[in-house]
Coordinates of N, CA and C in Angstrom, one line a residue:
M251 N 0.8 -1.2 0.0 CA 0.0 0.0 0.0 C 0.9 1.3 0.0
E252 N 2.1 1.2 0.6 CA 2.9 2.3 0.6 C 3.3 2.8 -0.8
T253 N 3.5 1.8 -1.7 CA 3.9 2.1 -3.1 C 2.7 2.8 -3.8
I254 N 1.5 2.3 -3.5 CA 0.3 2.8 -4.1 C 0.1 4.3 -3.6
I255 N 0.3 4.5 -2.3 CA 0.1 5.9 -1.8 C 1.2 6.8 -2.4
E256 N 2.4 6.4 -2.5 CA 3.4 7.3 -3.1 C 3.1 7.6 -4.6
A257 N 2.6 6.6 -5.3 CA 2.3 6.8 -6.7 C 1.1 7.8 -6.9
C258 N 0.1 7.7 -6.0 CA -1.0 8.6 -6.0 C -0.6 10.0 -5.7
K259 N 0.4 10.2 -4.8 CA 0.8 11.5 -4.4 C 1.4 12.3 -5.5
G260 N 1.9 11.6 -6.5 CA 2.6 12.3 -7.7 C 1.6 12.6 -8.8
L261 N 0.4 12.4 -8.6 CA -0.6 12.6 -9.7 C -0.8 14.1 -10.0
D262 N -1.1 14.4 -11.2 CA -1.4 15.8 -11.6 C -2.9 15.9 -11.7
Y263 N -3.5 16.8 -10.9 CA -4.9 17.0 -10.8 C -5.4 18.2 -11.7
S264 N -4.4 18.8 -12.3 CA -4.8 20.1 -12.9 C -5.8 20.0 -14.1
W265 N -5.9 18.9 -14.7 CA -6.8 18.7 -15.8 C -8.3 18.6 -15.3
L266 N -8.5 18.3 -14.0 CA -9.8 18.0 -13.5 C -10.6 19.4 -13.4
P267 N -11.8 19.5 -13.9 CA -12.6 20.7 -13.7 C -13.0 20.8 -12.2
Q268 N -13.0 22.0 -11.7 CA -13.3 22.3 -10.3 C -14.7 22.0 -9.9
S269 N -15.6 22.0 -10.9 CA -17.0 21.7 -10.7 C -17.6 21.2 -12.0
V270 N -18.7 20.3 -11.8 CA -19.4 19.8 -12.9 C -20.9 19.8 -12.6
E271 N -21.6 20.7 -13.1 CA -23.1 20.7 -12.9 C -23.5 20.5 -11.5
G272 N -23.0 21.3 -10.5 CA -23.4 21.1 -9.1 C -22.6 20.2 -8.3
F273 N -21.6 19.5 -8.9 CA -20.7 18.6 -8.2 C -19.4 19.3 -8.1
T274 N -18.8 19.3 -6.9 CA -17.6 20.0 -6.6 C -16.4 19.1 -6.4
L275 N -15.3 19.4 -7.0 CA -14.1 18.5 -6.9 C -13.5 18.6 -5.5
V276 N -13.1 17.5 -5.0 CA -12.3 17.4 -3.7 C -11.2 16.4 -4.0
T277 N -9.9 16.9 -3.9 CA -8.8 16.0 -4.2 C -8.0 15.7 -2.9
S278 N -7.4 14.5 -2.9 CA -6.6 14.2 -1.7 C -5.3 15.0 -1.7
S279 N -5.0 15.5 -0.5 CA -3.8 16.3 -0.4 C -2.6 15.5 0.1
D280 N -1.4 16.1 0.1 CA -0.2 15.4 0.7 C -0.5 15.0 2.1
S281 N -1.1 15.8 2.9 CA -1.4 15.5 4.3 C -2.4 14.3 4.4
D282 N -3.3 14.2 3.5 CA -4.2 13.1 3.5 C -3.4 11.8 3.2
Y283 N -2.5 11.8 2.2 CA -1.7 10.6 1.9 C -0.8 10.3 3.1
A284 N -0.2 11.4 3.7 CA 0.7 11.1 4.8 C -0.1 10.5 6.0
E285 N -1.3 10.9 6.2 CA -2.1 10.3 7.3 C -2.4 8.8 7.0
L286 N -2.6 8.4 5.7 CA -2.8 7.0 5.4 C -1.5 6.2 5.7
A287 N -0.4 6.8 5.3 CA 0.9 6.1 5.5 C 1.1 6.0 7.0
N288 N 0.8 7.0 7.8 CA 1.0 6.9 9.3 C 0.1 5.8 9.9
R289 N -1.1 5.7 9.4 CA -2.0 4.6 9.9 C -1.5 3.3 9.6
I290 N -0.9 3.1 8.4 CA -0.2 1.8 8.1 C 0.9 1.5 9.0
E291 N 1.7 2.6 9.3 CA 2.9 2.4 10.2 C 2.4 2.0 11.6
R292 N 1.2 2.5 12.0 CA 0.7 2.2 13.3 C 0.0 0.8 13.4
G293 N 0.1 0.1 12.2 CA -0.5 -1.2 12.2 C -2.0 -1.3 11.8
E294 N -2.6 -0.1 11.5 CA -4.0 -0.1 11.1 C -4.2 -0.6 9.7
E295 N -5.3 -1.2 9.5 CA -5.7 -1.7 8.2 C -6.2 -0.6 7.3
V296 N -5.6 -0.4 6.2 CA -6.1 0.6 5.2 C -6.6 -0.1 4.0
L297 N -7.8 0.0 3.7 CA -8.4 -0.8 2.5 C -8.6 0.1 1.3
R298 N -8.6 1.4 1.5 CA -8.8 2.3 0.3 C -7.8 3.5 0.3
V299 N -7.4 3.9 -0.9 CA -6.6 5.1 -1.0 C -7.5 6.0 -1.9
P300 N -8.2 7.0 -1.2 CA -9.0 8.0 -2.0 C -8.0 8.8 -2.8
I301 N -8.4 9.1 -4.1 CA -7.6 9.9 -5.0 C -8.3 11.3 -5.2
F302 N -9.6 11.2 -5.6 CA -10.4 12.4 -5.7 C -11.9 12.0 -5.7
H303 N -12.7 13.0 -5.5 CA -14.2 12.7 -5.7 C -14.9 14.0 -6.0
Y304 N -16.0 13.8 -6.6 CA -17.0 14.9 -6.9 C -18.2 14.7 -6.0
Q305 N -18.6 15.8 -5.3 CA -19.8 15.7 -4.4 C -20.7 16.8 -4.6
N306 N -22.0 16.5 -4.5 CA -23.0 17.6 -4.6 C -23.7 17.8 -3.2
D307 N -24.6 18.7 -3.2 CA -25.3 19.1 -1.9 C -26.1 18.0 -1.3
L308 N -26.5 17.0 -2.1 CA -27.3 15.9 -1.5 C -26.4 14.8 -0.9
G309 N -25.0 15.0 -1.0 CA -24.1 14.0 -0.5 C -23.8 12.9 -1.4
W310 N -24.2 13.1 -2.7 CA -23.8 12.1 -3.7 C -22.4 12.2 -4.1
R311 N -21.7 11.1 -4.2 CA -20.2 11.2 -4.5 C -19.9 10.2 -5.6
W312 N -19.0 10.7 -6.5 CA -18.4 10.0 -7.6 C -16.9 9.9 -7.3
C313 N -16.4 8.8 -6.8 CA -15.1 8.7 -6.2 C -14.1 7.8 -7.0
A314 N -12.9 8.4 -7.2 CA -11.8 7.6 -7.8 C -10.9 7.2 -6.7
L315 N -10.5 5.9 -6.7 CA -9.8 5.4 -5.5 C -9.1 4.1 -5.9
Y316 N -8.2 3.7 -5.0 CA -7.6 2.4 -5.1 C -8.2 1.5 -4.0
D317 N -8.7 0.3 -4.4 CA -9.4 -0.6 -3.5 C -8.5 -1.8 -3.2
K318 N -8.0 -1.9 -2.0 CA -7.1 -3.0 -1.7 C -7.8 -4.4 -1.8
E319 N -9.1 -4.4 -1.4 CA -9.8 -5.7 -1.4 C -9.8 -6.4 -2.7
V320 N -9.9 -5.6 -3.8 CA -9.9 -6.2 -5.1 C -8.6 -5.9 -5.9
E321 N -7.7 -5.1 -5.2 CA -6.4 -4.8 -5.8 C -6.6 -4.1 -7.2
D322 N -7.5 -3.2 -7.3 CA -7.7 -2.5 -8.5 C -7.9 -1.0 -8.2
Y323 N -7.7 -0.2 -9.2 CA -8.1 1.2 -9.2 C -9.5 1.3 -9.8
T324 N -10.4 2.0 -9.1 CA -11.8 1.9 -9.5 C -12.5 3.2 -9.2
V325 N -13.8 3.3 -9.7 CA -14.7 4.4 -9.3 C -15.9 3.8 -8.5
H326 N -16.1 4.4 -7.4 CA -17.2 4.0 -6.5 C -18.3 5.2 -6.6
I327 N -19.5 4.8 -6.7 CA -20.6 5.7 -6.6 C -21.1 5.6 -5.2
E328 N -21.0 6.6 -4.4 CA -21.4 6.5 -3.0 C -22.5 7.5 -2.7
M329 N -23.7 6.9 -2.4 CA -24.9 7.7 -2.0 C -25.2 7.5 -0.6
P330 N -26.0 8.3 0.0 CA -26.3 8.2 1.4 C -26.9 6.8 1.8
L331 N -27.6 6.2 1.0 CA -28.2 4.9 1.3 C -27.7 3.7 0.6
F332 N -26.8 3.9 -0.4 CA -26.3 2.8 -1.1 C -25.0 3.2 -1.8
S333 N -24.2 2.2 -2.3 CA -23.0 2.4 -3.1 C -22.8 1.3 -4.0
F334 N -22.0 1.5 -5.1 CA -21.7 0.5 -6.0 C -20.5 0.9 -6.8
V335 N -19.9 0.0 -7.6 CA -18.7 0.2 -8.4 C -19.1 0.4 -9.9
D336 N -18.6 1.5 -10.5 CA -18.7 1.6 -12.0 C -17.6 0.8 -12.6
I337 N -17.9 -0.5 -13.0 CA -16.9 -1.4 -13.4 C -16.2 -1.0 -14.7
S338 N -16.8 0.0 -15.4 CA -16.2 0.4 -16.7 C -14.9 1.1 -16.5
F339 N -14.6 1.6 -15.3 CA -13.4 2.3 -15.0 C -12.3 1.4 -14.3
V340 N -12.6 0.2 -14.0 CA -11.7 -0.7 -13.2 C -10.5 -0.9 -14.0
R341 N -9.3 -0.7 -13.4 CA -8.0 -1.0 -14.0 C -7.0 -1.5 -12.9
A342 N -6.1 -2.3 -13.4 CA -5.1 -2.9 -12.4 C -3.9 -2.0 -12.2
D343 N -3.7 -1.1 -13.1 CA -2.5 -0.2 -12.9 C -2.9 1.3 -12.9
L344 N -2.2 2.1 -12.3 CA -2.5 3.5 -12.1 C -2.5 4.3 -13.4
E345 N -1.5 4.0 -14.3 CA -1.4 4.8 -15.5 C -2.6 4.6 -16.4
S346 N -3.0 3.4 -16.6 CA -4.2 3.2 -17.5 C -5.5 3.7 -16.8
F347 N -5.6 3.6 -15.5 CA -6.7 4.1 -14.8 C -6.8 5.7 -15.0
W348 N -5.7 6.3 -14.8 CA -5.6 7.8 -14.9 C -5.9 8.2 -16.3
N349 N -5.4 7.5 -17.3 CA -5.7 7.9 -18.7 C -7.1 7.7 -19.0
G350 N -7.7 6.6 -18.5 CA -9.2 6.4 -18.7 C -10.0 7.5 -18.1
L351 N -9.6 8.0 -16.9 CA -10.3 9.1 -16.3 C -10.2 10.4 -17.1
K352 N -9.0 10.6 -17.6 CA -8.9 11.8 -18.5 C -9.8 11.8 -19.7
E353 N -10.0 10.6 -20.2 CA -10.9 10.5 -21.4 C -12.4 10.5 -21.0
R354 N -12.7 10.0 -19.8 CA -14.2 9.7 -19.6 C -14.7 10.2 -18.2
C355 N -13.9 10.9 -17.5 CA -14.3 11.2 -16.1 C -15.6 12.1 -16.1
V356 N -15.6 13.2 -16.8 CA -16.7 14.1 -16.8 C -17.9 13.4 -17.4
K357 N -17.7 12.7 -18.5 CA -18.8 11.9 -19.1 C -19.4 10.9 -18.2
G358 N -18.5 10.2 -17.5 CA -18.9 9.1 -16.6 C -19.8 9.7 -15.4
L359 N -19.3 10.8 -14.8 CA -20.1 11.5 -13.8 C -21.4 12.0 -14.3
T360 N -21.4 12.6 -15.5 CA -22.6 13.2 -16.1 C -23.6 12.1 -16.3
N361 N -23.2 11.0 -17.0 CA -24.2 10.0 -17.3 C -24.7 9.2 -16.1
M362 N -23.9 9.1 -15.1 CA -24.3 8.4 -13.9 C -25.2 9.2 -13.0
L363 N -24.9 10.4 -12.7 CA -25.6 11.1 -11.7 C -26.2 12.5 -12.1
I364 N -25.8 13.0 -13.2 CA -26.3 14.4 -13.6 C -27.4 14.2 -14.7
E365 N -27.2 13.4 -15.7 CA -28.1 13.1 -16.7 C -28.3 11.6 -16.8
P366 N -28.8 10.9 -15.8 CA -28.9 9.5 -15.8 C -29.7 8.9 -16.9
S367 N -30.5 9.6 -17.6 CA -31.3 9.1 -18.7 C -30.4 8.6 -19.8
N368 N -29.2 9.2 -19.8 CA -28.2 8.7 -20.8 C -27.9 7.2 -20.7
N369 N -28.1 6.7 -19.5 CA -27.8 5.3 -19.2 C -29.0 4.4 -19.2
F370 N -30.1 4.9 -19.6 CA -31.3 4.1 -19.7 C -31.2 3.1 -20.8
T371 N -31.6 1.9 -20.6 CA -31.5 0.8 -21.6 C -32.8 0.7 -22.4
F372 N -32.8 -0.1 -23.4 CA -34.0 -0.3 -24.2 C -35.1 -0.8 -23.4
T373 N -34.8 -1.8 -22.5 CA -35.8 -2.4 -21.7 C -36.4 -1.4 -20.7
Y374 N -35.6 -0.6 -20.1 CA -36.1 0.4 -19.2 C -37.1 1.4 -19.9
R375 N -36.7 1.8 -21.1 CA -37.6 2.7 -21.8 C -38.8 2.0 -22.3
R376 N -38.7 0.7 -22.8 CA -39.8 0.0 -23.3 C -40.9 -0.2 -22.2
R377 N -40.5 -0.4 -21.0 CA -41.4 -0.6 -19.9 C -42.2 0.7 -19.5
G378 N -41.8 1.8 -20.1 CA -42.5 3.1 -19.9 C -42.1 3.7 -18.6
I379 N -41.0 3.3 -18.0 CA -40.6 3.9 -16.7 C -40.3 5.3 -16.7
P380 N -39.5 5.8 -17.7 CA -39.1 7.2 -17.8 C -40.3 8.2 -17.9
T381 N -41.4 7.7 -18.6 CA -42.5 8.6 -18.8 C -43.7 8.3 -17.9
W382 N -43.5 7.4 -17.0 CA -44.6 7.1 -16.0 C -44.9 8.3 -15.1
D383 N -46.2 8.5 -15.0 CA -46.6 9.6 -14.0 C -46.7 9.0 -12.6
F384 N -45.7 9.3 -11.9 CA -45.6 8.7 -10.5 C -46.0 9.7 -9.4
S385 N -46.4 10.9 -9.9 CA -46.6 12.0 -8.9 C -47.6 11.7 -7.8
E386 N -48.6 10.9 -8.1 CA -49.7 10.6 -7.1 C -49.2 9.6 -6.1
V387 N -48.4 8.7 -6.5 CA -48.0 7.6 -5.6 C -46.6 7.8 -5.0
M388 N -45.8 8.7 -5.5 CA -44.5 9.0 -5.0 C -44.3 10.5 -4.8
P389 N -45.0 11.1 -3.8 CA -44.9 12.5 -3.6 C -43.4 12.9 -3.2
E390 N -43.1 14.2 -3.4 CA -41.8 14.7 -3.1 C -41.4 14.5 -1.7
E391 N -42.3 14.7 -0.7 CA -42.1 14.5 0.7 C -43.2 13.6 1.3
L392 N -42.8 12.7 2.2 CA -43.8 11.9 2.8 C -43.3 11.4 4.1
E393 N -44.1 11.6 5.2 CA -43.7 11.2 6.5 C -42.4 11.7 7.0
G394 N -42.0 12.9 6.5 CA -40.7 13.4 6.9 C -39.5 13.0 6.1
F395 N -39.8 12.1 5.1 CA -38.8 11.7 4.1 C -38.8 12.4 2.8
V396 N -37.7 12.7 2.2 CA -37.5 13.4 1.0 C -37.2 12.4 -0.1
R397 N -38.0 12.6 -1.3 CA -37.7 11.8 -2.5 C -36.6 12.5 -3.2
D398 N -35.4 11.9 -3.3 CA -34.3 12.5 -4.1 C -33.9 11.7 -5.4
I399 N -34.6 10.6 -5.6 CA -34.4 9.9 -6.9 C -35.8 9.5 -7.3
D400 N -36.1 9.6 -8.6 CA -37.4 9.2 -9.1 C -37.3 8.5 -10.4
P401 N -38.3 7.8 -10.9 CA -38.2 6.9 -12.1 C -37.7 7.6 -13.3
A402 N -38.0 8.9 -13.5 CA -37.6 9.6 -14.7 C -36.1 9.9 -14.6
H403 N -35.5 9.7 -13.5 CA -34.0 10.0 -13.3 C -33.4 8.8 -12.6
G404 N -33.9 7.6 -12.9 CA -33.4 6.4 -12.3 C -31.9 6.2 -12.5
I405 N -31.2 5.6 -11.5 CA -29.7 5.4 -11.6 C -29.4 4.0 -11.9
R406 N -28.7 3.8 -13.0 CA -28.4 2.4 -13.4 C -27.2 1.9 -12.6
M407 N -27.4 0.8 -12.0 CA -26.3 0.2 -11.2 C -25.7 -1.0 -11.9
I408 N -25.5 -2.1 -11.3 CA -25.0 -3.3 -11.9 C -26.0 -4.4 -11.9
N409 N -25.7 -5.5 -12.6 CA -26.6 -6.7 -12.6 C -28.0 -6.4 -13.0
G410 N -28.2 -5.4 -13.9 CA -29.5 -5.1 -14.5 C -30.4 -4.3 -13.6
S411 N -29.9 -3.8 -12.5 CA -30.7 -3.1 -11.6 C -30.7 -1.6 -11.8
F412 N -31.8 -0.9 -11.5 CA -31.9 0.6 -11.5 C -32.5 1.0 -10.2
I413 N -32.0 2.0 -9.6 CA -32.7 2.7 -8.5 C -33.7 3.6 -9.1
V414 N -35.0 3.3 -8.9 CA -36.0 4.2 -9.5 C -36.7 5.1 -8.5
G415 N -36.4 4.9 -7.2 CA -36.9 5.8 -6.2 C -36.1 5.7 -4.9
E416 N -35.9 6.8 -4.3 CA -35.3 6.8 -3.0 C -36.0 7.9 -2.1
Y417 N -36.3 7.4 -0.9 CA -36.8 8.3 0.1 C -35.8 8.3 1.3
R418 N -35.4 9.4 1.8 CA -34.4 9.3 2.9 C -34.6 10.5 3.8
K419 N -34.2 10.3 5.1 CA -34.1 11.4 6.0 C -32.8 12.1 5.7
M420 N -32.8 13.4 5.5 CA -31.7 14.2 5.1 C -30.6 14.2 6.1
D421 N -30.9 13.9 7.4 CA -29.9 14.0 8.4 C -29.4 12.7 9.0
E422 N -29.9 11.6 8.4 CA -29.4 10.2 8.8 C -29.6 9.2 7.7
C423 N -28.9 8.1 7.8 CA -28.9 7.1 6.7 C -30.1 6.1 7.0
T424 N -31.3 6.7 6.9 CA -32.5 5.9 7.1 C -33.4 6.3 5.9
G425 N -34.1 5.2 5.3 CA -35.0 5.5 4.2 C -35.3 4.2 3.4
L426 N -35.8 4.4 2.2 CA -36.3 3.4 1.4 C -35.7 3.5 0.0
L427 N -35.3 2.4 -0.6 CA -34.9 2.3 -2.0 C -35.8 1.5 -2.8
L428 N -36.2 2.0 -3.9 CA -37.1 1.2 -4.9 C -36.3 0.9 -6.1
Y429 N -36.3 -0.4 -6.4 CA -35.5 -0.9 -7.5 C -36.4 -1.4 -8.7
Y430 N -35.8 -1.4 -9.9 CA -36.3 -2.2 -11.0 C -35.2 -3.0 -11.5
N431 N -35.4 -4.3 -11.7 CA -34.3 -5.2 -12.3 C -34.8 -5.7 -13.6
E432 N -34.1 -5.3 -14.7 CA -34.6 -5.6 -16.0 C -34.3 -7.1 -16.4
L433 N -33.4 -7.7 -15.7 CA -33.2 -9.2 -16.0 C -34.3 -10.0 -15.5
R434 N -34.9 -9.6 -14.3 CA -36.0 -10.4 -13.7 C -37.3 -9.7 -14.1
D435 N -37.3 -8.5 -14.6 CA -38.4 -7.7 -15.0 C -39.4 -7.6 -13.8
E436 N -38.8 -7.0 -12.7 CA -39.6 -6.9 -11.5 C -39.2 -5.7 -10.7
Y437 N -40.1 -5.2 -9.8 CA -39.8 -4.1 -8.9 C -39.8 -4.6 -7.5
F438 N -38.9 -4.0 -6.7 CA -38.8 -4.5 -5.3 C -38.2 -3.3 -4.5
A439 N -38.2 -3.5 -3.2 CA -37.7 -2.4 -2.3 C -36.8 -2.9 -1.2
E440 N -35.9 -2.1 -0.8 CA -35.1 -2.3 0.4 C -35.2 -1.1 1.3
L441 N -35.1 -1.4 2.6 CA -35.1 -0.4 3.6 C -33.7 -0.2 4.2
R442 N -33.4 1.0 4.7 CA -32.2 1.3 5.4 C -32.7 1.9 6.7
Y443 N -32.2 1.4 7.8 CA -32.4 2.0 9.1 C -31.1 2.3 9.8
K444 N -30.7 3.5 9.8 CA -29.3 3.9 10.3 C -28.3 3.1 9.6
S445 N -28.4 3.0 8.3 CA -27.4 2.3 7.4 C -27.6 0.8 7.3
Y446 N -28.4 0.2 8.2 CA -28.5 -1.3 8.2 C -29.6 -1.6 7.1
P447 N -29.3 -2.5 6.2 CA -30.2 -2.9 5.1 C -31.2 -3.9 5.5
E448 N -32.4 -3.8 5.0 CA -33.5 -4.7 5.2 C -34.3 -4.9 3.9
I449 N -34.8 -6.1 3.7 CA -35.7 -6.4 2.6 C -37.1 -6.2 3.0
D450 N -37.9 -5.5 2.2 CA -39.4 -5.4 2.5 C -40.1 -5.8 1.2
H451 N -41.0 -6.7 1.3 CA -41.7 -7.3 0.2 C -43.1 -6.6 -0.1
H452 N -43.4 -5.6 0.6 CA -44.7 -5.0 0.4 C -44.8 -4.3 -0.9
L453 N -43.6 -3.9 -1.5 CA -43.6 -3.1 -2.8 C -43.2 -4.0 -3.9
D454 N -43.2 -5.3 -3.8 CA -42.9 -6.2 -4.9 C -44.0 -6.0 -6.0
A455 N -43.5 -5.9 -7.2 CA -44.5 -5.8 -8.3 C -43.9 -6.2 -9.6
K456 N -44.7 -6.6 -10.6 CA -44.3 -7.0 -11.9 C -44.5 -6.0 -13.0
N457 N -45.3 -5.0 -12.7 CA -45.5 -4.0 -13.8 C -45.9 -2.7 -13.1
L458 N -46.0 -1.6 -13.8 CA -46.2 -0.3 -13.3 C -47.6 -0.1 -12.6
D459 N -48.6 -0.8 -13.2 CA -49.9 -0.7 -12.6 C -49.9 -1.3 -11.2
D460 N -49.3 -2.5 -11.1 CA -49.2 -3.2 -9.8 C -48.4 -2.3 -8.8
L461 N -47.3 -1.7 -9.4 CA -46.4 -0.9 -8.5 C -47.2 0.3 -8.0
S462 N -48.0 0.9 -8.8 CA -48.8 2.0 -8.4 C -49.7 1.6 -7.2
D463 N -50.3 0.5 -7.3 CA -51.3 0.0 -6.3 C -50.5 -0.2 -5.0
V464 N -49.4 -0.9 -5.0 CA -48.7 -1.2 -3.7 C -48.1 0.0 -3.1
L465 N -47.6 1.0 -4.0 CA -47.1 2.2 -3.5 C -48.2 3.0 -2.8
R466 N -49.3 3.1 -3.4 CA -50.5 3.8 -2.8 C -50.9 3.2 -1.5
E467 N -50.8 1.9 -1.3 CA -51.2 1.3 -0.1 C -50.1 1.2 1.0
H468 N -48.9 1.0 0.6 CA -47.9 0.7 1.6 C -46.8 1.7 1.8
L469 N -46.5 2.6 0.8 CA -45.4 3.5 1.0 C -45.4 4.3 2.2
G470 N -46.6 5.0 2.5 CA -46.7 5.8 3.7 C -46.5 5.0 5.0
P471 N -47.2 3.9 5.1 CA -47.0 3.1 6.3 C -45.6 2.6 6.5
I472 N -44.9 2.2 5.4 CA -43.5 1.8 5.6 C -42.7 2.9 6.2
L473 N -42.8 4.1 5.6 CA -42.0 5.2 6.1 C -42.4 5.6 7.5
Q474 N -43.7 5.5 7.8 CA -44.1 5.8 9.1 C -43.5 4.8 10.1
G475 N -43.5 3.5 9.7 CA -42.9 2.5 10.5 C -41.4 2.8 10.8
L476 N -40.7 3.3 9.9 CA -39.3 3.7 10.1 C -39.2 4.8 11.1
N477 N -40.1 5.7 11.0 CA -40.1 6.8 12.0 C -40.4 6.4 13.4
N478 N -41.2 5.3 13.5 CA -41.7 4.9 14.9 C -40.8 3.9 15.6
R479 N -39.7 3.6 14.9 CA -38.8 2.6 15.5 C -38.1 3.2 16.7
V480 N -37.8 2.4 17.7 CA -37.1 2.8 18.9 C -35.9 1.9 19.1
D481 N -34.7 2.4 19.2 CA -33.5 1.6 19.3 C -33.5 0.9 20.7

């Protein structure tokens, strides 16, 4: 890891735009890298070497880093309630990773988080998800939770899944994620309570009509249930 850290310290960040459509650049400094090296010297386990990230006011992050667990340089999409890897950027060596970022960094961030419709597949569009009128069954705020992802701006993940809805408390990692998986052609939900994941089958559906019905019946009570929990 010491070799990785030293290599990252020598990177030239000057080509990176300071901001991209509401996302602000944050780069690792020499002191950040020095702190990682000190942690290793103290015998602490360091699994990631952050290089830079872009972050917006919602706390969405597009992160370039080295991941020791897979021994690759990669891009992680880190959201308040979920995270995943953009496998198109994965590289084993720093030079090819950095060159790939120079070619596609802004485009990758834009397509993933700023204009996610660029990543919509034929199946996603054919199911009518981008044009579905969800306003009645997915209000902007409900039970103190804010909707910050909707079907018209669904985020494409891996393994055929899209996040088509997210409700969260803005001050804690608690909320609900609504998915569509195009390989299984189904909708389903996961809950987060203070970052801990849970499956909830009340919102399982095979089409948008069924999804509308279960959202109308269960979305409010599910979020209310999260509010009423006592540790």
